[in-house]
PDB file of C-alpha atoms in Angstrom:
ATOM      1  CA  UNK A   1      10.311  12.102  -2.573  1.00 70.00           C
ATOM      2  CA  UNK A   2       8.935   9.595  -5.021  1.00 79.00           C
ATOM      3  CA  UNK A   3       5.790  10.509  -6.949  1.00 89.00           C
ATOM      4  CA  UNK A   4       3.815   7.752  -8.651  1.00 95.00           C
ATOM      5  CA  UNK A   5       1.136   8.635 -11.195  1.00 96.00           C
ATOM      6  CA  UNK A   6      -1.381   6.028 -12.328  1.00 97.00           C
ATOM      7  CA  UNK A   7      -3.800   5.990 -15.274  1.00 97.00           C
ATOM      8  CA  UNK A   8      -6.611   5.499 -15.920  1.00 97.00           C
ATOM      9  CA  UNK A   9      -8.494   6.006 -12.673  1.00 96.00           C
ATOM     10  CA  UNK A  10     -11.349   3.816 -13.904  1.00 97.00           C
ATOM     11  CA  UNK A  11     -11.412   1.141 -16.580  1.00 98.00           C
ATOM     12  CA  UNK A  12     -14.325  -0.903 -17.827  1.00 98.00           C
ATOM     13  CA  UNK A  13     -13.800  -3.892 -20.125  1.00 98.00           C
ATOM     14  CA  UNK A  14     -15.841  -6.806 -21.333  1.00 98.00           C
ATOM     15  CA  UNK A  15     -15.047 -10.272 -20.126  1.00 98.00           C
ATOM     16  CA  UNK A  16     -12.326 -11.789 -22.260  1.00 97.00           C
ATOM     17  CA  UNK A  17     -10.818  -8.469 -23.300  1.00 97.00           C
ATOM     18  CA  UNK A  18      -7.429  -7.198 -22.166  1.00 98.00           C
ATOM     19  CA  UNK A  19      -6.854  -4.437 -19.631  1.00 98.00           C
ATOM     20  CA  UNK A  20      -3.807  -2.207 -19.388  1.00 98.00           C
ATOM     21  CA  UNK A  21      -2.943   0.102 -16.498  1.00 98.00           C
ATOM     22  CA  UNK A  22      -0.002   2.490 -16.706  1.00 98.00           C
ATOM     23  CA  UNK A  23       2.153   4.149 -14.093  1.00 98.00           C
ATOM     24  CA  UNK A  24       4.976   6.638 -14.125  1.00 97.00           C
ATOM     25  CA  UNK A  25       7.425   7.422 -11.355  1.00 95.00           C
ATOM     26  CA  UNK A  26       9.732  10.316 -10.639  1.00 93.00           C
ATOM     27  CA  UNK A  27      12.693   8.952  -8.678  1.00 90.00           C
ATOM     28  CA  UNK A  28      15.238   7.424 -11.016  1.00 90.00           C
ATOM     29  CA  UNK A  29      16.668   5.503  -8.053  1.00 88.00           C
ATOM     30  CA  UNK A  30      13.465   3.465  -7.711  1.00 90.00           C
ATOM     31  CA  UNK A  31      14.202  -0.171  -8.393  1.00 89.00           C
ATOM     32  CA  UNK A  32      11.228  -2.199  -7.212  1.00 90.00           C
ATOM     33  CA  UNK A  33       7.740  -1.999  -8.732  1.00 94.00           C
ATOM     34  CA  UNK A  34       4.939  -4.118  -7.300  1.00 94.00           C
ATOM     35  CA  UNK A  35       1.258  -4.201  -8.182  1.00 97.00           C
ATOM     36  CA  UNK A  36      -1.400  -4.727  -5.527  1.00 96.00           C
ATOM     37  CA  UNK A  37      -5.031  -5.713  -5.963  1.00 97.00           C
ATOM     38  CA  UNK A  38      -7.628  -4.531  -3.476  1.00 95.00           C
ATOM     39  CA  UNK A  39     -11.142  -5.894  -3.529  1.00 94.00           C
ATOM     40  CA  UNK A  40     -13.882  -3.848  -1.948  1.00 90.00           C
ATOM     41  CA  UNK A  41     -13.434  -3.689   1.814  1.00 87.00           C
ATOM     42  CA  UNK A  42     -10.420  -5.980   1.733  1.00 91.00           C
ATOM     43  CA  UNK A  43      -6.706  -5.571   2.275  1.00 93.00           C
ATOM     44  CA  UNK A  44      -4.333  -4.905  -0.641  1.00 94.00           C
ATOM     45  CA  UNK A  45      -2.624  -8.060  -1.887  1.00 95.00           C
ATOM     46  CA  UNK A  46       0.436  -8.403  -4.082  1.00 94.00           C
ATOM     47  CA  UNK A  47      -0.285  -9.848  -7.525  1.00 96.00           C
ATOM     48  CA  UNK A  48       3.000  -9.325  -9.337  1.00 96.00           C
ATOM     49  CA  UNK A  49       6.213  -7.354  -8.980  1.00 93.00           C
ATOM     50  CA  UNK A  50       9.225  -6.480 -11.075  1.00 92.00           C
ATOM     51  CA  UNK A  51      12.736  -5.352 -10.282  1.00 88.00           C
ATOM     52  CA  UNK A  52      14.691  -2.809 -12.232  1.00 83.00           C
ATOM     53  CA  UNK A  53      17.055  -5.314 -13.786  1.00 82.00           C
ATOM     54  CA  UNK A  54      14.146  -6.959 -15.622  1.00 81.00           C
ATOM     55  CA  UNK A  55      12.094  -5.513 -18.467  1.00 90.00           C
ATOM     56  CA  UNK A  56       9.117  -7.817 -18.370  1.00 94.00           C
ATOM     57  CA  UNK A  57       7.605 -10.437 -16.111  1.00 93.00           C
ATOM     58  CA  UNK A  58       4.620 -12.680 -16.710  1.00 96.00           C
ATOM     59  CA  UNK A  59       2.486 -14.832 -14.462  1.00 94.00           C
ATOM     60  CA  UNK A  60      -0.352 -16.623 -16.246  1.00 96.00           C
ATOM     61  CA  UNK A  61      -2.824 -13.925 -17.354  1.00 97.00           C
ATOM     62  CA  UNK A  62      -0.976 -10.984 -15.848  1.00 98.00           C
ATOM     63  CA  UNK A  63       2.241  -9.345 -16.981  1.00 97.00           C
ATOM     64  CA  UNK A  64       4.191  -6.263 -16.049  1.00 97.00           C
ATOM     65  CA  UNK A  65       6.555  -4.291 -18.256  1.00 96.00           C
ATOM     66  CA  UNK A  66       9.120  -1.749 -17.139  1.00 96.00           C
ATOM     67  CA  UNK A  67      10.821   1.018 -19.108  1.00 95.00           C
ATOM     68  CA  UNK A  68      13.472   2.503 -16.830  1.00 93.00           C
ATOM     69  CA  UNK A  69      14.572   5.103 -19.345  1.00 93.00           C
ATOM     70  CA  UNK A  70      11.085   6.544 -19.592  1.00 94.00           C
ATOM     71  CA  UNK A  71      10.335   5.795 -15.930  1.00 95.00           C
ATOM     72  CA  UNK A  72       7.104   4.015 -16.567  1.00 95.00           C
ATOM     73  CA  UNK A  73       5.691   0.555 -15.996  1.00 97.00           C
ATOM     74  CA  UNK A  74       2.466  -1.127 -16.949  1.00 98.00           C
ATOM     75  CA  UNK A  75       0.188  -3.952 -15.846  1.00 98.00           C
ATOM     76  CA  UNK A  76      -1.412  -6.107 -18.501  1.00 98.00           C
ATOM     77  CA  UNK A  77      -4.283  -8.466 -17.770  1.00 98.00           C
ATOM     78  CA  UNK A  78      -5.375 -10.741 -20.598  1.00 97.00           C
ATOM     79  CA  UNK A  79      -8.598 -12.750 -20.916  1.00 98.00           C
ATOM     80  CA  UNK A  80     -10.197 -10.728 -18.149  1.00 98.00           C
ATOM     81  CA  UNK A  81     -12.765 -12.364 -15.894  1.00 97.00           C
ATOM     82  CA  UNK A  82     -15.416 -10.811 -13.617  1.00 96.00           C
ATOM     83  CA  UNK A  83     -13.337 -11.779 -10.570  1.00 96.00           C
ATOM     84  CA  UNK A  84     -10.585  -9.478 -11.846  1.00 97.00           C
ATOM     85  CA  UNK A  85     -12.850  -6.564 -10.905  1.00 97.00           C
ATOM     86  CA  UNK A  86     -11.071  -4.644  -8.140  1.00 97.00           C
ATOM     87  CA  UNK A  87      -8.893  -1.612  -7.533  1.00 97.00           C
ATOM     88  CA  UNK A  88      -5.320  -2.039  -8.716  1.00 98.00           C
ATOM     89  CA  UNK A  89      -2.452  -0.028  -7.262  1.00 97.00           C
ATOM     90  CA  UNK A  90       1.015   0.359  -8.679  1.00 97.00           C
ATOM     91  CA  UNK A  91       3.886   1.276  -6.386  1.00 95.00           C
ATOM     92  CA  UNK A  92       7.556   2.097  -6.500  1.00 93.00           C
ATOM     93  CA  UNK A  93      10.277   1.991  -3.921  1.00 87.00           C
ATOM     94  CA  UNK A  94      13.942   2.629  -3.485  1.00 78.00           C
ATOM     95  CA  UNK A  95      16.562   1.777  -0.932  1.00 71.00           C
ATOM     96  CA  UNK A  96      16.676   5.498  -0.177  1.00 66.00           C
ATOM     97  CA  UNK A  97      13.266   5.175   1.460  1.00 66.00           C
ATOM     98  CA  UNK A  98      13.988   1.875   3.165  1.00 63.00           C
ATOM     99  CA  UNK A  99      11.886   0.245   0.463  1.00 67.00           C
ATOM    100  CA  UNK A 100       8.754   1.879   1.821  1.00 80.00           C
ATOM    101  CA  UNK A 101       6.313   1.734  -1.059  1.00 88.00           C
ATOM    102  CA  UNK A 102       4.889   4.854  -2.681  1.00 91.00           C
ATOM    103  CA  UNK A 103       1.537   3.979  -4.209  1.00 94.00           C
ATOM    104  CA  UNK A 104      -0.367   5.394  -7.125  1.00 96.00           C
ATOM    105  CA  UNK A 105      -3.963   6.490  -6.616  1.00 95.00           C
ATOM    106  CA  UNK A 106      -5.400   3.298  -8.009  1.00 96.00           C
ATOM    107  CA  UNK A 107      -7.368   2.097 -11.006  1.00 98.00           C
ATOM    108  CA  UNK A 108     -10.859   0.752 -10.496  1.00 97.00           C
ATOM    109  CA  UNK A 109     -11.274  -2.099 -12.990  1.00 98.00           C
ATOM    110  CA  UNK A 110     -14.723  -3.392 -13.841  1.00 98.00           C
ATOM    111  CA  UNK A 111     -15.052  -6.524 -15.942  1.00 98.00           C
ATOM    112  CA  UNK A 112     -18.572  -6.997 -17.259  1.00 96.00           C
ATOM    113  CA  UNK A 113     -19.821 -10.432 -18.331  1.00 92.00           C
TER     114      UNK A 113
ATOM    115  CA  UNK B   1      -1.070 -15.726  13.939  1.00 53.00           C
ATOM    116  CA  UNK B   2      -1.495 -16.451  10.257  1.00 79.00           C
ATOM    117  CA  UNK B   3      -1.565 -12.848   9.116  1.00 93.00           C
ATOM    118  CA  UNK B   4      -1.194  -9.243  10.173  1.00 96.00           C
ATOM    119  CA  UNK B   5      -3.713  -8.410  12.874  1.00 97.00           C
ATOM    120  CA  UNK B   6      -4.985  -4.902  13.526  1.00 97.00           C
ATOM    121  CA  UNK B   7      -7.162  -3.667  16.353  1.00 97.00           C
ATOM    122  CA  UNK B   8      -9.606  -2.096  16.644  1.00 97.00           C
ATOM    123  CA  UNK B   9     -11.197  -2.731  13.267  1.00 96.00           C
ATOM    124  CA  UNK B  10     -13.351   0.346  13.752  1.00 97.00           C
ATOM    125  CA  UNK B  11     -12.862   3.344  15.986  1.00 97.00           C
ATOM    126  CA  UNK B  12     -15.192   6.315  16.300  1.00 98.00           C
ATOM    127  CA  UNK B  13     -13.945   9.214  18.340  1.00 97.00           C
ATOM    128  CA  UNK B  14     -14.623  12.856  18.906  1.00 97.00           C
ATOM    129  CA  UNK B  15     -12.460  15.674  17.651  1.00 97.00           C
ATOM    130  CA  UNK B  16      -9.656  16.423  20.070  1.00 97.00           C
ATOM    131  CA  UNK B  17      -9.485  12.937  21.585  1.00 98.00           C
ATOM    132  CA  UNK B  18      -6.468  10.627  21.696  1.00 98.00           C
ATOM    133  CA  UNK B  19      -6.483   7.268  19.885  1.00 98.00           C
ATOM    134  CA  UNK B  20      -4.210   4.264  19.684  1.00 98.00           C
ATOM    135  CA  UNK B  21      -4.216   1.745  16.870  1.00 98.00           C
ATOM    136  CA  UNK B  22      -2.461  -1.570  17.304  1.00 98.00           C
ATOM    137  CA  UNK B  23      -0.706  -3.799  14.790  1.00 98.00           C
ATOM    138  CA  UNK B  24       0.476  -7.347  15.369  1.00 97.00           C
ATOM    139  CA  UNK B  25       2.692  -8.358  12.424  1.00 96.00           C
ATOM    140  CA  UNK B  26       3.399 -11.800  11.061  1.00 95.00           C
ATOM    141  CA  UNK B  27       5.792 -13.603  13.387  1.00 93.00           C
ATOM    142  CA  UNK B  28       9.388 -13.201  12.274  1.00 89.00           C
ATOM    143  CA  UNK B  29       8.762 -10.194  10.050  1.00 91.00           C
ATOM    144  CA  UNK B  30      11.343  -7.554  10.920  1.00 89.00           C
ATOM    145  CA  UNK B  31       9.944  -4.744   8.790  1.00 90.00           C
ATOM    146  CA  UNK B  32       6.678  -3.048   9.732  1.00 93.00           C
ATOM    147  CA  UNK B  33       4.918  -0.240   7.901  1.00 94.00           C
ATOM    148  CA  UNK B  34       2.001   2.039   8.657  1.00 96.00           C
ATOM    149  CA  UNK B  35      -0.063   3.475   5.823  1.00 96.00           C
ATOM    150  CA  UNK B  36      -3.179   5.627   5.723  1.00 97.00           C
ATOM    151  CA  UNK B  37      -5.818   5.147   3.040  1.00 95.00           C
ATOM    152  CA  UNK B  38      -8.556   7.655   2.389  1.00 94.00           C
ATOM    153  CA  UNK B  39     -11.600   6.791   0.300  1.00 89.00           C
ATOM    154  CA  UNK B  40     -10.709   6.431  -3.356  1.00 87.00           C
ATOM    155  CA  UNK B  41      -6.996   6.903  -2.758  1.00 91.00           C
ATOM    156  CA  UNK B  42      -3.942   4.726  -2.657  1.00 92.00           C
ATOM    157  CA  UNK B  43      -2.241   3.880   0.625  1.00 94.00           C
ATOM    158  CA  UNK B  44      -0.176   6.821   1.847  1.00 94.00           C
ATOM    159  CA  UNK B  45       3.077   5.961   3.584  1.00 92.00           C
ATOM    160  CA  UNK B  46       3.391   7.104   7.204  1.00 95.00           C
ATOM    161  CA  UNK B  47       6.272   5.311   8.908  1.00 94.00           C
ATOM    162  CA  UNK B  48       8.540   2.294   8.549  1.00 90.00           C
ATOM    163  CA  UNK B  49      10.159   0.264  11.327  1.00 91.00           C
ATOM    164  CA  UNK B  50      13.134  -2.005  10.972  1.00 88.00           C
ATOM    165  CA  UNK B  51      13.151  -3.920  14.240  1.00 87.00           C
ATOM    166  CA  UNK B  52      12.483  -1.555  17.126  1.00 90.00           C
ATOM    167  CA  UNK B  53      13.620   1.633  15.455  1.00 88.00           C
ATOM    168  CA  UNK B  54      11.766   3.930  13.110  1.00 89.00           C
ATOM    169  CA  UNK B  55      13.903   3.789   9.977  1.00 84.00           C
ATOM    170  CA  UNK B  56      11.792   6.343   8.122  1.00 87.00           C
ATOM    171  CA  UNK B  57       9.064   8.513   9.636  1.00 91.00           C
ATOM    172  CA  UNK B  58       8.966  11.054   6.837  1.00 88.00           C
ATOM    173  CA  UNK B  59       5.332  10.279   6.048  1.00 91.00           C
ATOM    174  CA  UNK B  60       3.915  11.274   9.422  1.00 95.00           C
ATOM    175  CA  UNK B  61       1.803  14.354   8.641  1.00 95.00           C
ATOM    176  CA  UNK B  62       2.605  16.289  11.828  1.00 95.00           C
ATOM    177  CA  UNK B  63       3.677  15.912  15.438  1.00 96.00           C
ATOM    178  CA  UNK B  64       0.236  14.719  16.514  1.00 97.00           C
ATOM    179  CA  UNK B  65       1.154  11.357  15.006  1.00 98.00           C
ATOM    180  CA  UNK B  66       3.592   9.021  16.695  1.00 97.00           C
ATOM    181  CA  UNK B  67       4.327   5.300  16.461  1.00 97.00           C
ATOM    182  CA  UNK B  68       6.299   2.856  18.558  1.00 96.00           C
ATOM    183  CA  UNK B  69       7.482  -0.714  18.293  1.00 95.00           C
ATOM    184  CA  UNK B  70       9.272  -1.266  21.611  1.00 94.00           C
ATOM    185  CA  UNK B  71      10.051  -4.967  21.301  1.00 93.00           C
ATOM    186  CA  UNK B  72      10.363  -5.237  17.562  1.00 90.00           C
ATOM    187  CA  UNK B  73       7.027  -6.957  17.112  1.00 93.00           C
ATOM    188  CA  UNK B  74       3.729  -5.255  17.983  1.00 97.00           C
ATOM    189  CA  UNK B  75       3.440  -1.625  16.950  1.00 97.00           C
ATOM    190  CA  UNK B  76       1.106   1.116  18.129  1.00 98.00           C
ATOM    191  CA  UNK B  77       0.182   4.190  16.123  1.00 98.00           C
ATOM    192  CA  UNK B  78      -0.806   7.054  18.392  1.00 98.00           C
ATOM    193  CA  UNK B  79      -2.769  10.099  17.300  1.00 98.00           C
ATOM    194  CA  UNK B  80      -3.180  13.052  19.641  1.00 98.00           C
ATOM    195  CA  UNK B  81      -5.837  15.768  19.443  1.00 97.00           C
ATOM    196  CA  UNK B  82      -7.601  14.044  16.579  1.00 98.00           C
ATOM    197  CA  UNK B  83      -9.061  16.130  13.774  1.00 97.00           C
ATOM    198  CA  UNK B  84     -11.835  15.303  11.290  1.00 97.00           C
ATOM    199  CA  UNK B  85      -9.202  15.137   8.552  1.00 96.00           C
ATOM    200  CA  UNK B  86      -7.591  12.185  10.321  1.00 97.00           C
ATOM    201  CA  UNK B  87     -10.566  10.009   9.376  1.00 97.00           C
ATOM    202  CA  UNK B  88      -9.269   7.182   7.159  1.00 97.00           C
ATOM    203  CA  UNK B  89      -8.388   3.519   7.175  1.00 97.00           C
ATOM    204  CA  UNK B  90      -5.029   2.971   8.823  1.00 98.00           C
ATOM    205  CA  UNK B  91      -3.260  -0.003   7.302  1.00 97.00           C
ATOM    206  CA  UNK B  92      -0.374  -1.868   8.835  1.00 97.00           C
ATOM    207  CA  UNK B  93       1.889  -4.126   6.796  1.00 95.00           C
ATOM    208  CA  UNK B  94       4.833  -6.334   7.599  1.00 93.00           C
ATOM    209  CA  UNK B  95       7.572  -7.817   5.502  1.00 89.00           C
ATOM    210  CA  UNK B  96      10.081 -10.573   5.992  1.00 83.00           C
ATOM    211  CA  UNK B  97      12.724  -8.733   4.053  1.00 68.00           C
ATOM    212  CA  UNK B  98      14.883  -6.254   5.888  1.00 57.00           C
ATOM    213  CA  UNK B  99      15.150  -3.586   3.253  1.00 55.00           C
ATOM    214  CA  UNK B 100      14.953  -5.820   0.209  1.00 56.00           C
ATOM    215  CA  UNK B 101      12.341  -6.575  -2.390  1.00 67.00           C
ATOM    216  CA  UNK B 102       9.899  -8.107   0.018  1.00 75.00           C
ATOM    217  CA  UNK B 103       6.175  -8.525  -0.379  1.00 84.00           C
ATOM    218  CA  UNK B 104       4.184  -6.422   2.047  1.00 89.00           C
ATOM    219  CA  UNK B 105       1.477  -8.331   3.885  1.00 93.00           C
ATOM    220  CA  UNK B 106      -1.284  -5.967   4.891  1.00 95.00           C
ATOM    221  CA  UNK B 107      -3.709  -6.186   7.757  1.00 96.00           C
ATOM    222  CA  UNK B 108      -7.418  -5.539   7.313  1.00 94.00           C
ATOM    223  CA  UNK B 109      -6.960  -2.020   8.617  1.00 96.00           C
ATOM    224  CA  UNK B 110      -8.387   0.122  11.388  1.00 97.00           C
ATOM    225  CA  UNK B 111     -11.113   2.452  10.207  1.00 97.00           C
ATOM    226  CA  UNK B 112     -10.907   5.692  12.173  1.00 98.00           C
ATOM    227  CA  UNK B 113     -13.812   8.124  12.149  1.00 98.00           C
ATOM    228  CA  UNK B 114     -13.382  11.461  13.875  1.00 97.00           C
ATOM    229  CA  UNK B 115     -16.672  13.247  14.508  1.00 96.00           C
TER     230      UNK B 115
END
């Protein structure tokens, strides 16, 4: 089955700096790559996603890049703010699994003022 | 309702007991997923329903775990002979898309503690 690796497990940045989280996946058939944000004690919520026919997608301060050849994708957050502090999960899915998402282990991001 | 509803929010049980966790998805969402999340980990896929049928149950850890969705809406995750290792937050999610690139809408989860 699909195996998603995520790095780093923790990340601390100063407010205003950029944060980058990287993920790799194993199943070359994976074609959908969402990112979820989970605040402490809350449910995961989708923040951005990318499909395999696109190399990059941007939404205000967040962007995701995908390298299908290398089987890795990254989340970029610019001009970080304290409210960006949360756990971020990458995921990958394929039609072979009915699009059930396989999640990475998460990155705990702390943005200090 | 406005979102995915899960009950109970917290369940404490003794080892060996039977538990049921309920999920009420967003109205009209045909796809329903169960995940399990342990502390400090990402959600771990358990089972996926498309309508009433389990399209993929490859994530169920063993035959003590079973899930149903008899009318294609509400789903129940059933755990027999609970073990301490079953303690986790059980997340349910639903999606409008039937096997496409749909956003998963998660419930708040049911926190299961097995003593």
